[in-house]
């Protein structure tokens, strides 16, 4: 049964039904009581009053019998006058009472009304006899008066008394019967009121049971549903059986259960996804940490290599400076040789020795150029490994290689010239003039060598400065790498914490039991 009415309407309907029932019961009881009251009022107003009137008439009639006896028995005129006066008063009382009885006759049944009519006729018959007896006494006809009294008046009075007694008996019996009927009516009224009260109580109890059932059962069902949800079971189907307040409550519980089920399902799926993502992040962070550590090691090795390269370049620069000094000295010696060409023969041996020394120096220069070439090659490789930041250094390295090759070439040329010079010295003084020319050319070549060595020195210094900048960049890159490694460790720790929290969330959500949706 689906209750469409609200709880307030049903409660109001129940109480209104009980009120109507009690009002109907009260109205019925009031009507019955009024009926009994009317019956008792009729008894007290009509029958008892009629009996009282009959008694009054009977007393007055008996009083008149005594008075008429006194009038006919005593010759005292004062007694007679008093008796006549009293009789008239009694007649007046009888007339008033009889007039009231005649008015009440219509309220009684036919036998009683007939008795009232008979009494009225007897009273009308007695009155002339009384007057005739009184007139006879006044005419001093005492015997005639007594005959009227005892032969005519007394029988009528006796008949009147008999009729009054019969009417009184009938009214008394009627009053008793009315009282009996009223008592039975009261008993029946008490029984009916008791039955109606019992029926009303049963109906009220039924209404209360109906109200309790229609209100309690949905509330008990709602409590059971709420307890099921509180225990984490979201899989039960909630049925809305009414459209009243309890039905609205069940509809709200149903919506809450469905929303909780969807939320828990989404949280469960989300926690699983978070756990999977956290695990993948942890694995990725571990790999990134390993690669970062390897990168940091490679940067440290690169920094060490760059320091060695810096030392080598500075050494090359120092050697180039020394070679420049030697070239300047050789140039000065060549100039001096040009001046002292006249004394060439004498100092030929010295020149020969100097030539050998020059050959050795040129060999050193050639070796330095070779080493510079190798270092420039290594610097180019390192610059290539450095990528974009080492592009400038690569250009410098190429220039150094070119200078080294030129130095080597120049050294070979000088060696050839010196060899030729030695041959000319050995050839003799005839070749002095040619030697002078050769010495001049040697001076020019030495000057060129000095310039080349100066360029090598400058290039070496530039290489040293560039390598120093590369060292700074490598140091900064190493610091950034160390910071990245620390951040990777923090990210790994955060990923582990996230994984633990997602597992904890999944464990908490696992207590909920939800319905499977297909």
PDB file of N, CA and C in Angstrom, residues 54-55 65 95 145 159 162 171-172 212 231 272 279-280 294 298 300 337 350 355 401 416 423 430 439-440 479:
ATOM      1  N   UNK A  54     -55.535  15.475  42.193  1.00  0.00           N
ATOM      2  CA  UNK A  54     -56.579  14.533  42.630  1.00  0.00           C
ATOM      3  C   UNK A  54     -56.672  14.480  44.144  1.00  0.00           C
ATOM      4  N   UNK A  55     -55.486  14.494  44.772  1.00  0.00           N
ATOM      5  CA  UNK A  55     -55.488  14.508  46.246  1.00  0.00           C
ATOM      6  C   UNK A  55     -56.127  15.773  46.791  1.00  0.00           C
ATOM      7  N   UNK A  65     -67.733  17.294  52.730  1.00  0.00           N
ATOM      8  CA  UNK A  65     -68.657  16.331  53.374  1.00  0.00           C
ATOM      9  C   UNK A  65     -68.795  16.635  54.849  1.00  0.00           C
ATOM     10  N   UNK A  95     -62.556  24.027  41.824  1.00  0.00           N
ATOM     11  CA  UNK A  95     -62.691  24.548  40.458  1.00  0.00           C
ATOM     12  C   UNK A  95     -61.321  24.860  39.839  1.00  0.00           C
ATOM     13  N   UNK A 145     -83.032  18.855  54.329  1.00  0.00           N
ATOM     14  CA  UNK A 145     -81.589  19.011  54.071  1.00  0.00           C
ATOM     15  C   UNK A 145     -80.841  17.717  54.344  1.00  0.00           C
ATOM     16  N   UNK A 159     -69.214   8.052  45.169  1.00  0.00           N
ATOM     17  CA  UNK A 159     -68.808   7.739  43.791  1.00  0.00           C
ATOM     18  C   UNK A 159     -67.632   8.611  43.361  1.00  0.00           C
ATOM     19  N   UNK A 162     -64.572   7.289  44.987  1.00  0.00           N
ATOM     20  CA  UNK A 162     -64.145   6.050  44.308  1.00  0.00           C
ATOM     21  C   UNK A 162     -63.460   6.372  42.980  1.00  0.00           C
ATOM     22  N   UNK A 171     -52.993   6.625  37.860  1.00  0.00           N
ATOM     23  CA  UNK A 171     -51.849   7.542  37.684  1.00  0.00           C
ATOM     24  C   UNK A 171     -50.617   7.043  38.432  1.00  0.00           C
ATOM     25  N   UNK A 172     -50.860   6.467  39.613  1.00  0.00           N
ATOM     26  CA  UNK A 172     -49.716   5.941  40.374  1.00  0.00           C
ATOM     27  C   UNK A 172     -49.060   4.786  39.623  1.00  0.00           C
ATOM     28  N   UNK A 212       0.246   4.235  13.824  1.00  0.00           N
ATOM     29  CA  UNK A 212       1.556   3.724  14.255  1.00  0.00           C
ATOM     30  C   UNK A 212       2.186   2.865  13.169  1.00  0.00           C
ATOM     31  N   UNK A 231      27.112   0.733   8.229  1.00  0.00           N
ATOM     32  CA  UNK A 231      28.010  -0.418   8.280  1.00  0.00           C
ATOM     33  C   UNK A 231      28.835  -0.556   7.009  1.00  0.00           C
ATOM     34  N   UNK A 272      43.213   3.466  -6.864  1.00  0.00           N
ATOM     35  CA  UNK A 272      43.988   2.470  -7.613  1.00  0.00           C
ATOM     36  C   UNK A 272      44.843   3.147  -8.684  1.00  0.00           C
ATOM     37  N   UNK A 279      53.423   4.299  -8.176  1.00  0.00           N
ATOM     38  CA  UNK A 279      54.432   3.258  -8.378  1.00  0.00           C
ATOM     39  C   UNK A 279      55.274   3.562  -9.617  1.00  0.00           C
ATOM     40  N   UNK A 280      54.588   3.974 -10.705  1.00  0.00           N
ATOM     41  CA  UNK A 280      55.336   4.321 -11.917  1.00  0.00           C
ATOM     42  C   UNK A 280      56.244   5.523 -11.676  1.00  0.00           C
ATOM     43  N   UNK A 294      74.820   9.095 -12.536  1.00  0.00           N
ATOM     44  CA  UNK A 294      75.799   8.836 -13.597  1.00  0.00           C
ATOM     45  C   UNK A 294      76.227  10.141 -14.263  1.00  0.00           C
ATOM     46  N   UNK A 298      79.884  11.735 -14.582  1.00  0.00           N
ATOM     47  CA  UNK A 298      80.483  12.143 -15.853  1.00  0.00           C
ATOM     48  C   UNK A 298      80.928  13.598 -15.807  1.00  0.00           C
ATOM     49  N   UNK A 300      81.851  15.233 -13.145  1.00  0.00           N
ATOM     50  CA  UNK A 300      83.062  15.312 -12.323  1.00  0.00           C
ATOM     51  C   UNK A 300      84.291  14.885 -13.124  1.00  0.00           C
ATOM     52  N   UNK A 337     124.846  38.586 -37.111  1.00  0.00           N
ATOM     53  CA  UNK A 337     125.618  37.875 -38.143  1.00  0.00           C
ATOM     54  C   UNK A 337     125.745  38.681 -39.413  1.00  0.00           C
ATOM     55  N   UNK A 350     131.569  29.188 -34.711  1.00  0.00           N
ATOM     56  CA  UNK A 350     130.510  29.609 -33.754  1.00  0.00           C
ATOM     57  C   UNK A 350     129.133  29.574 -34.408  1.00  0.00           C
ATOM     58  N   UNK A 355     124.088  27.148 -35.378  1.00  0.00           N
ATOM     59  CA  UNK A 355     123.135  26.526 -36.307  1.00  0.00           C
ATOM     60  C   UNK A 355     122.600  25.214 -35.745  1.00  0.00           C
ATOM     61  N   UNK A 401      95.006  24.550 -33.726  1.00  0.00           N
ATOM     62  CA  UNK A 401      95.538  23.481 -34.591  1.00  0.00           C
ATOM     63  C   UNK A 401      96.171  24.074 -35.850  1.00  0.00           C
ATOM     64  N   UNK A 416     115.335  23.296 -42.528  1.00  0.00           N
ATOM     65  CA  UNK A 416     115.953  23.169 -43.855  1.00  0.00           C
ATOM     66  C   UNK A 416     116.947  24.296 -44.120  1.00  0.00           C
ATOM     67  N   UNK A 423     125.638  23.738 -44.392  1.00  0.00           N
ATOM     68  CA  UNK A 423     126.357  23.263 -45.591  1.00  0.00           C
ATOM     69  C   UNK A 423     127.199  24.373 -46.212  1.00  0.00           C
ATOM     70  N   UNK A 430     133.933  31.128 -49.283  1.00  0.00           N
ATOM     71  CA  UNK A 430     133.459  31.636 -50.577  1.00  0.00           C
ATOM     72  C   UNK A 430     131.960  31.856 -50.573  1.00  0.00           C
ATOM     73  N   UNK A 439     121.539  34.489 -44.004  1.00  0.00           N
ATOM     74  CA  UNK A 439     121.297  34.941 -42.622  1.00  0.00           C
ATOM     75  C   UNK A 439     120.204  35.991 -42.590  1.00  0.00           C
ATOM     76  N   UNK A 440     120.189  36.868 -43.588  1.00  0.00           N
ATOM     77  CA  UNK A 440     119.113  37.867 -43.632  1.00  0.00           C
ATOM     78  C   UNK A 440     117.745  37.184 -43.752  1.00  0.00           C
ATOM     79  N   UNK A 479      76.701  21.526 -10.055  1.00  0.00           N
ATOM     80  CA  UNK A 479      75.832  21.942  -8.931  1.00  0.00           C
ATOM     81  C   UNK A 479      74.363  21.718  -9.244  1.00  0.00           C
TER      82      UNK A 479
END
